[in-house]
């Protein structure tokens, strides 16, 4: 009987120490004014569309005229496209198509990139915005445009842009008569330069590489005309746009069979933009 009170006392002391320890930990965690970690919100999009099925067959036949002339089996194969090889299909996917017609060959490619920020303080959208701005800056759009702003009417064209503008003239053009040949004779023979229209008295200012409005959260268009030696000229129109945390790139090009023919800038630009707008709808579905 003499040992019972001692056991009871030890038990009471143990309970008291335990309660005091728990209480101290709780008080430390609940101190007012402690640091609060806020994680940036995730991006709107968690998946990407299947790129080779993102473009309807009817649209592909319009963009690639030579496909319609192929036998049925070859036509079906051409319309299926070739998927881009990537190592993470959750983050980046793409597809390309090509078709040859008697008068020219055309190629099309689309790429989807889902941007994920691994920084808890930077949202996926902010990371995607940063990557998109780098792409737009790399395009070196003429007319002094800045990322996210459209060129104003009357803004200076590449002709008056100093050394940088002159450099753009050698490769980037929005007209139907432009040339990658920087020699004066090339412009004189066409009667135009890279900032004027192939139509007498007209102006193709809207055909210059530029920021595009009404497409995703931000978009721009680039137009590159190249020629190597005596081969036919090749024009590639690129439309890049961002919607939330996804960046989409459309590249549409043409190379005529005749060396003397220049691919029509307006046609390629119109079709590339129309496709980009369809893809924006596909992503939002």
mmCIF file of C-alpha atoms in Angstrom:
data_model
loop_
_atom_site.group_PDB
_atom_site.id
_atom_site.type_symbol
_atom_site.label_atom_id
_atom_site.label_comp_id
_atom_site.label_asym_id
_atom_site.label_seq_id
_atom_site.Cartn_x
_atom_site.Cartn_y
_atom_site.Cartn_z
ATOM 1 C CA UNK A 1 0.000 0.000 0.000
ATOM 2 C CA UNK A 2 2.927 2.386 0.635
ATOM 3 C CA UNK A 3 3.955 2.174 -3.065
ATOM 4 C CA UNK A 4 0.615 3.206 -4.538
ATOM 5 C CA UNK A 5 0.892 6.960 -3.892
ATOM 6 C CA UNK A 6 4.423 6.977 -5.411
ATOM 7 C CA UNK A 7 3.194 5.323 -8.607
ATOM 8 C CA UNK A 8 0.292 7.699 -8.804
ATOM 9 C CA UNK A 9 2.642 10.647 -8.298
ATOM 10 C CA UNK A 10 4.963 9.500 -11.109
ATOM 11 C CA UNK A 11 1.999 9.052 -13.435
ATOM 12 C CA UNK A 12 0.763 12.551 -12.619
ATOM 13 C CA UNK A 13 4.190 14.050 -13.274
ATOM 14 C CA UNK A 14 4.434 12.235 -16.613
ATOM 15 C CA UNK A 15 1.003 13.502 -17.715
ATOM 16 C CA UNK A 16 1.921 17.025 -16.641
ATOM 17 C CA UNK A 17 5.173 17.045 -18.617
ATOM 18 C CA UNK A 18 3.430 15.665 -21.679
ATOM 19 C CA UNK A 19 0.705 18.265 -21.505
ATOM 20 C CA UNK A 20 3.231 21.047 -21.058
ATOM 21 C CA UNK A 21 5.285 19.866 -24.027
ATOM 22 C CA UNK A 22 2.246 19.672 -26.305
ATOM 23 C CA UNK A 23 1.045 23.037 -25.193
ATOM 24 C CA UNK A 24 4.407 24.679 -25.871
ATOM 25 C CA UNK A 25 4.572 23.227 -29.418
ATOM 26 C CA UNK A 26 1.052 24.372 -30.158
ATOM 27 C CA UNK A 27 1.762 27.859 -28.873
ATOM 28 C CA UNK A 28 4.893 28.119 -31.021
ATOM 29 C CA UNK A 29 3.024 27.084 -34.167
ATOM 30 C CA UNK A 30 0.164 29.474 -33.532
ATOM 31 C CA UNK A 31 2.181 32.595 -32.813
ATOM 32 C CA UNK A 32 0.587 35.603 -34.516
ATOM 33 C CA UNK A 33 2.549 37.217 -37.338
ATOM 34 C CA UNK A 34 4.291 34.013 -38.432
ATOM 35 C CA UNK A 35 5.381 33.613 -42.102
ATOM 36 C CA UNK A 36 2.666 32.507 -44.564
ATOM 37 C CA UNK A 37 3.729 30.683 -47.748
ATOM 38 C CA UNK A 38 1.459 31.369 -50.734
ATOM 39 C CA UNK A 39 1.790 29.011 -53.689
ATOM 40 C CA UNK A 40 1.187 30.453 -57.169
ATOM 41 C CA UNK A 41 -1.932 29.079 -58.902
ATOM 42 C CA UNK A 42 -1.508 26.307 -61.498
ATOM 43 C CA UNK A 43 -2.134 26.898 -65.193
ATOM 44 C CA UNK A 44 -5.550 26.569 -66.765
ATOM 45 C CA UNK A 45 -4.556 23.670 -69.000
ATOM 46 C CA UNK A 46 -3.392 20.303 -67.665
ATOM 47 C CA UNK A 47 -3.392 18.408 -70.979
ATOM 48 C CA UNK A 48 -2.657 19.024 -74.658
ATOM 49 C CA UNK A 49 -4.724 18.055 -77.732
ATOM 50 C CA UNK A 50 -3.576 15.303 -80.078
ATOM 51 C CA UNK A 51 -1.700 17.424 -82.664
ATOM 52 C CA UNK A 52 -2.104 15.184 -85.711
ATOM 53 C CA UNK A 53 -5.866 15.136 -85.145
ATOM 54 C CA UNK A 54 -6.182 18.827 -84.289
ATOM 55 C CA UNK A 55 -6.528 19.960 -87.910
ATOM 56 C CA UNK A 56 -9.640 18.788 -89.827
ATOM 57 C CA UNK A 57 -9.039 16.890 -93.076
ATOM 58 C CA UNK A 58 -10.932 19.534 -95.059
ATOM 59 C CA UNK A 59 -8.614 22.249 -93.705
ATOM 60 C CA UNK A 60 -5.532 20.179 -94.520
ATOM 61 C CA UNK A 61 -6.698 19.695 -98.110
ATOM 62 C CA UNK A 62 -7.072 23.447 -98.443
ATOM 63 C CA UNK A 63 -3.649 24.142 -96.944
ATOM 64 C CA UNK A 64 -1.953 21.350 -98.926
ATOM 65 C CA UNK A 65 -3.445 21.445 -102.466
ATOM 66 C CA UNK A 66 -1.298 18.560 -103.707
ATOM 67 C CA UNK A 67 -2.957 16.108 -101.305
ATOM 68 C CA UNK A 68 -6.229 16.109 -103.217
ATOM 69 C CA UNK A 69 -4.439 14.810 -106.343
ATOM 70 C CA UNK A 70 -2.972 11.760 -104.610
ATOM 71 C CA UNK A 71 -4.440 8.239 -104.771
ATOM 72 C CA UNK A 72 -6.695 7.441 -101.831
ATOM 73 C CA UNK A 73 -4.181 5.480 -99.762
ATOM 74 C CA UNK A 74 -1.413 8.032 -100.268
ATOM 75 C CA UNK A 75 -3.861 10.819 -99.494
ATOM 76 C CA UNK A 76 -4.873 9.217 -96.208
ATOM 77 C CA UNK A 77 -1.225 8.763 -95.272
ATOM 78 C CA UNK A 78 -0.421 12.390 -96.087
ATOM 79 C CA UNK A 79 -3.372 13.645 -94.051
ATOM 80 C CA UNK A 80 -2.304 11.632 -91.007
ATOM 81 C CA UNK A 81 0.818 13.731 -90.669
ATOM 82 C CA UNK A 82 4.068 12.933 -88.900
ATOM 83 C CA UNK A 83 4.100 13.397 -85.116
ATOM 84 C CA UNK A 84 6.985 15.349 -83.663
ATOM 85 C CA UNK A 85 9.312 13.242 -81.534
ATOM 86 C CA UNK A 86 9.256 14.550 -77.980
ATOM 87 C CA UNK A 87 10.320 13.093 -74.647
ATOM 88 C CA UNK A 88 7.425 14.444 -72.619
ATOM 89 C CA UNK A 89 4.086 14.390 -74.416
ATOM 90 C CA UNK A 90 2.402 15.958 -71.401
ATOM 91 C CA UNK A 91 4.464 19.081 -71.963
ATOM 92 C CA UNK A 92 5.115 19.331 -75.706
ATOM 93 C CA UNK A 93 3.603 17.748 -78.825
ATOM 94 C CA UNK A 94 3.575 18.549 -82.527
ATOM 95 C CA UNK A 95 2.767 17.310 -86.021
ATOM 96 C CA UNK A 96 3.860 18.130 -89.577
ATOM 97 C CA UNK A 97 2.482 17.635 -93.070
ATOM 98 C CA UNK A 98 3.886 18.075 -96.560
ATOM 99 C CA UNK A 99 2.451 17.841 -100.046
ATOM 100 C CA UNK A 100 3.840 18.388 -103.547
ATOM 101 C CA UNK A 101 1.760 19.815 -106.379
ATOM 102 C CA UNK A 102 2.842 20.441 -109.987
ATOM 103 C CA UNK A 103 3.315 24.160 -109.382
ATOM 104 C CA UNK A 104 4.653 24.157 -105.801
ATOM 105 C CA UNK A 105 5.255 22.235 -102.593
ATOM 106 C CA UNK A 106 3.727 23.218 -99.263
ATOM 107 C CA UNK A 107 4.528 22.259 -95.718
ATOM 108 C CA UNK A 108 2.693 22.745 -92.449
ATOM 109 C CA UNK A 109 3.663 22.123 -88.841
ATOM 110 C CA UNK A 110 1.989 22.847 -85.505
ATOM 111 C CA UNK A 111 3.452 22.682 -82.011
ATOM 112 C CA UNK A 112 1.753 22.805 -78.615
ATOM 113 C CA UNK A 113 3.772 23.544 -75.495
ATOM 114 C CA UNK A 114 2.222 23.374 -72.027
ATOM 115 C CA UNK A 115 4.315 25.458 -69.690
ATOM 116 C CA UNK A 116 4.718 24.373 -66.080
ATOM 117 C CA UNK A 117 6.505 26.502 -63.508
ATOM 118 C CA UNK A 118 8.376 24.549 -60.887
ATOM 119 C CA UNK A 119 8.807 27.686 -58.808
ATOM 120 C CA UNK A 120 6.004 27.831 -56.209
ATOM 121 C CA UNK A 121 6.183 31.633 -56.295
ATOM 122 C CA UNK A 122 5.785 31.855 -60.103
ATOM 123 C CA UNK A 123 2.525 30.793 -61.728
ATOM 124 C CA UNK A 124 2.383 28.666 -64.882
ATOM 125 C CA UNK A 125 0.791 31.605 -66.708
ATOM 126 C CA UNK A 126 3.600 33.968 -65.724
ATOM 127 C CA UNK A 127 6.209 31.460 -66.821
ATOM 128 C CA UNK A 128 4.416 30.969 -70.159
ATOM 129 C CA UNK A 129 4.186 34.742 -70.588
ATOM 130 C CA UNK A 130 7.929 35.051 -70.085
ATOM 131 C CA UNK A 131 8.695 32.339 -72.651
ATOM 132 C CA UNK A 132 6.294 33.873 -75.158
ATOM 133 C CA UNK A 133 7.921 37.312 -74.831
ATOM 134 C CA UNK A 134 11.312 35.737 -75.566
ATOM 135 C CA UNK A 135 9.910 34.217 -78.752
ATOM 136 C CA UNK A 136 8.406 37.530 -79.817
ATOM 137 C CA UNK A 137 11.647 39.389 -79.125
ATOM 138 C CA UNK A 138 13.597 36.788 -81.098
ATOM 139 C CA UNK A 139 11.350 37.460 -84.117
ATOM 140 C CA UNK A 140 12.585 41.081 -84.173
ATOM 141 C CA UNK A 141 9.311 42.472 -85.443
ATOM 142 C CA UNK A 142 9.810 45.647 -87.508
ATOM 143 C CA UNK A 143 8.184 49.026 -86.909
ATOM 144 C CA UNK A 144 9.399 49.382 -83.331
ATOM 145 C CA UNK A 145 6.610 47.245 -81.852
ATOM 146 C CA UNK A 146 6.972 46.056 -78.276
ATOM 147 C CA UNK A 147 5.647 42.770 -76.902
ATOM 148 C CA UNK A 148 1.893 42.839 -76.522
ATOM 149 C CA UNK A 149 1.322 46.016 -78.554
ATOM 150 C CA UNK A 150 0.117 46.233 -82.133
ATOM 151 C CA UNK A 151 1.848 48.591 -84.574
ATOM 152 C CA UNK A 152 0.014 51.886 -84.993
ATOM 153 C CA UNK A 153 -1.043 53.132 -88.380
ATOM 154 C CA UNK A 154 1.665 55.213 -89.918
ATOM 155 C CA UNK A 155 4.366 53.564 -87.820
ATOM 156 C CA UNK A 156 7.753 53.475 -89.564
ATOM 157 C CA UNK A 157 8.374 50.411 -91.703
ATOM 158 C CA UNK A 158 11.583 48.437 -91.922
ATOM 159 C CA UNK A 159 12.886 50.801 -94.617
ATOM 160 C CA UNK A 160 13.307 53.586 -92.091
ATOM 161 C CA UNK A 161 14.444 51.412 -89.229
ATOM 162 C CA UNK A 162 18.185 52.033 -89.569
ATOM 163 C CA UNK A 163 20.640 49.175 -89.689
ATOM 164 C CA UNK A 164 18.281 46.732 -88.011
ATOM 165 C CA UNK A 165 15.516 47.544 -90.475
ATOM 166 C CA UNK A 166 17.868 47.127 -93.428
ATOM 167 C CA UNK A 167 18.924 43.763 -92.091
ATOM 168 C CA UNK A 168 15.292 42.646 -91.904
ATOM 169 C CA UNK A 169 14.764 43.509 -95.568
ATOM 170 C CA UNK A 170 17.208 40.856 -96.670
ATOM 171 C CA UNK A 171 15.150 38.005 -95.328
ATOM 172 C CA UNK A 172 11.763 39.091 -93.981
ATOM 173 C CA UNK A 173 9.160 40.447 -96.301
ATOM 174 C CA UNK A 174 5.438 40.885 -96.374
ATOM 175 C CA UNK A 175 5.013 41.505 -100.090
ATOM 176 C CA UNK A 176 4.502 39.276 -103.060
ATOM 177 C CA UNK A 177 7.562 40.665 -104.824
ATOM 178 C CA UNK A 178 10.180 40.604 -102.096
ATOM 179 C CA UNK A 179 13.492 38.828 -102.381
ATOM 180 C CA UNK A 180 16.095 37.426 -100.071
ATOM 181 C CA UNK A 181 18.670 38.976 -102.423
ATOM 182 C CA UNK A 182 19.728 42.277 -100.838
ATOM 183 C CA UNK A 183 21.092 43.682 -104.097
ATOM 184 C CA UNK A 184 19.345 46.850 -105.429
ATOM 185 C CA UNK A 185 18.601 45.158 -108.745
ATOM 186 C CA UNK A 186 16.295 42.684 -107.028
ATOM 187 C CA UNK A 187 14.087 45.437 -105.645
ATOM 188 C CA UNK A 188 14.298 47.575 -108.761
ATOM 189 C CA UNK A 189 13.250 44.741 -111.041
ATOM 190 C CA UNK A 190 10.222 44.055 -108.885
ATOM 191 C CA UNK A 191 9.362 47.720 -108.629
ATOM 192 C CA UNK A 192 8.880 47.367 -104.878
ATOM 193 C CA UNK A 193 10.769 46.871 -101.646
ATOM 194 C CA UNK A 194 9.946 44.750 -98.618
ATOM 195 C CA UNK A 195 7.647 47.383 -97.152
ATOM 196 C CA UNK A 196 5.481 48.039 -100.215
ATOM 197 C CA UNK A 197 2.865 46.039 -102.017
ATOM 198 C CA UNK A 198 3.227 44.154 -105.252
ATOM 199 C CA UNK A 199 0.109 45.999 -106.410
ATOM 200 C CA UNK A 200 0.988 49.328 -108.078
ATOM 201 C CA UNK A 201 0.178 52.224 -105.783
ATOM 202 C CA UNK A 202 -0.804 49.886 -102.932
ATOM 203 C CA UNK A 203 0.630 49.371 -99.488
ATOM 204 C CA UNK A 204 1.073 46.064 -97.704
ATOM 205 C CA UNK A 205 1.924 47.456 -94.279
ATOM 206 C CA UNK A 206 -0.481 44.930 -92.748
ATOM 207 C CA UNK A 207 1.549 42.091 -94.278
ATOM 208 C CA UNK A 208 4.727 42.913 -92.376
ATOM 209 C CA UNK A 209 5.732 40.688 -89.443
ATOM 210 C CA UNK A 210 3.666 42.063 -86.568
ATOM 211 C CA UNK A 211 1.729 41.592 -83.362
ATOM 212 C CA UNK A 212 -1.666 39.994 -84.011
ATOM 213 C CA UNK A 213 -4.740 41.016 -82.033
ATOM 214 C CA UNK A 214 -7.718 38.902 -81.003
ATOM 215 C CA UNK A 215 -5.818 35.621 -80.875
ATOM 216 C CA UNK A 216 -5.311 34.065 -77.446
ATOM 217 C CA UNK A 217 -3.792 36.224 -74.730
ATOM 218 C CA UNK A 218 -1.010 37.413 -77.056
ATOM 219 C CA UNK A 219 0.104 36.583 -80.588
ATOM 220 C CA UNK A 220 2.501 37.605 -83.333
ATOM 221 C CA UNK A 221 3.132 36.734 -86.970
ATOM 222 C CA UNK A 222 6.480 36.361 -88.704
ATOM 223 C CA UNK A 223 7.094 36.152 -92.462
ATOM 224 C CA UNK A 224 10.403 34.886 -93.798
ATOM 225 C CA UNK A 225 11.377 34.719 -97.474
ATOM 226 C CA UNK A 226 14.587 32.890 -98.310
ATOM 227 C CA UNK A 227 16.478 31.785 -101.391
ATOM 228 C CA UNK A 228 19.731 29.913 -101.621
ATOM 229 C CA UNK A 229 21.639 30.476 -104.835
ATOM 230 C CA UNK A 230 19.561 29.789 -107.939
ATOM 231 C CA UNK A 231 16.916 27.653 -106.217
ATOM 232 C CA UNK A 232 13.289 28.663 -105.912
ATOM 233 C CA UNK A 233 12.347 31.047 -103.132
ATOM 234 C CA UNK A 234 10.733 29.609 -100.024
ATOM 235 C CA UNK A 235 8.380 31.586 -97.816
ATOM 236 C CA UNK A 236 7.482 30.507 -94.287
ATOM 237 C CA UNK A 237 4.783 32.237 -92.264
ATOM 238 C CA UNK A 238 4.811 31.576 -88.533
ATOM 239 C CA UNK A 239 1.994 32.426 -86.134
ATOM 240 C CA UNK A 240 2.781 32.085 -82.440
ATOM 241 C CA UNK A 241 0.189 32.657 -79.733
ATOM 242 C CA UNK A 242 -0.231 32.081 -76.026
ATOM 243 C CA UNK A 243 -3.407 31.167 -74.210
ATOM 244 C CA UNK A 244 -2.959 30.850 -70.457
ATOM 245 C CA UNK A 245 -0.083 28.392 -69.928
ATOM 246 C CA UNK A 246 -0.033 26.944 -73.476
ATOM 247 C CA UNK A 247 2.048 28.327 -76.362
ATOM 248 C CA UNK A 248 1.096 27.315 -79.902
ATOM 249 C CA UNK A 249 3.241 27.705 -83.018
ATOM 250 C CA UNK A 250 1.918 27.343 -86.575
ATOM 251 C CA UNK A 251 4.387 27.272 -89.478
ATOM 252 C CA UNK A 252 3.067 27.297 -93.024
ATOM 253 C CA UNK A 253 5.391 27.418 -96.008
ATOM 254 C CA UNK A 254 5.453 27.260 -99.797
ATOM 255 C CA UNK A 255 8.158 26.770 -102.407
ATOM 256 C CA UNK A 256 7.097 27.281 -106.035
ATOM 257 C CA UNK A 257 8.401 24.968 -108.742
ATOM 258 C CA UNK A 258 9.554 27.929 -110.825
ATOM 259 C CA UNK A 259 12.604 29.876 -109.710
ATOM 260 C CA UNK A 260 11.074 33.133 -110.918
ATOM 261 C CA UNK A 261 7.882 32.807 -108.861
ATOM 262 C CA UNK A 262 7.578 34.285 -105.377
ATOM 263 C CA UNK A 263 5.137 32.692 -102.888
ATOM 264 C CA UNK A 264 2.155 34.913 -102.147
ATOM 265 C CA UNK A 265 2.536 36.408 -98.691
ATOM 266 C CA UNK A 266 -1.115 37.357 -98.174
ATOM 267 C CA UNK A 267 -2.451 33.884 -98.957
ATOM 268 C CA UNK A 268 -0.017 32.168 -96.617
ATOM 269 C CA UNK A 269 -0.607 34.677 -93.833
ATOM 270 C CA UNK A 270 -4.393 34.496 -94.094
ATOM 271 C CA UNK A 271 -4.424 30.701 -94.000
ATOM 272 C CA UNK A 272 -1.885 30.455 -91.185
ATOM 273 C CA UNK A 273 -3.875 32.890 -89.053
ATOM 274 C CA UNK A 274 -7.148 31.107 -89.785
ATOM 275 C CA UNK A 275 -5.624 27.809 -88.673
ATOM 276 C CA UNK A 276 -4.182 29.391 -85.521
ATOM 277 C CA UNK A 277 -7.641 30.652 -84.557
ATOM 278 C CA UNK A 278 -9.099 27.167 -85.061
ATOM 279 C CA UNK A 279 -6.397 25.692 -82.846
ATOM 280 C CA UNK A 280 -7.182 28.258 -80.154
ATOM 281 C CA UNK A 281 -10.743 26.937 -80.183
ATOM 282 C CA UNK A 282 -9.513 23.327 -80.028
ATOM 283 C CA UNK A 283 -7.470 24.078 -76.912
ATOM 284 C CA UNK A 284 -10.436 25.758 -75.196
ATOM 285 C CA UNK A 285 -12.788 22.836 -75.820
#
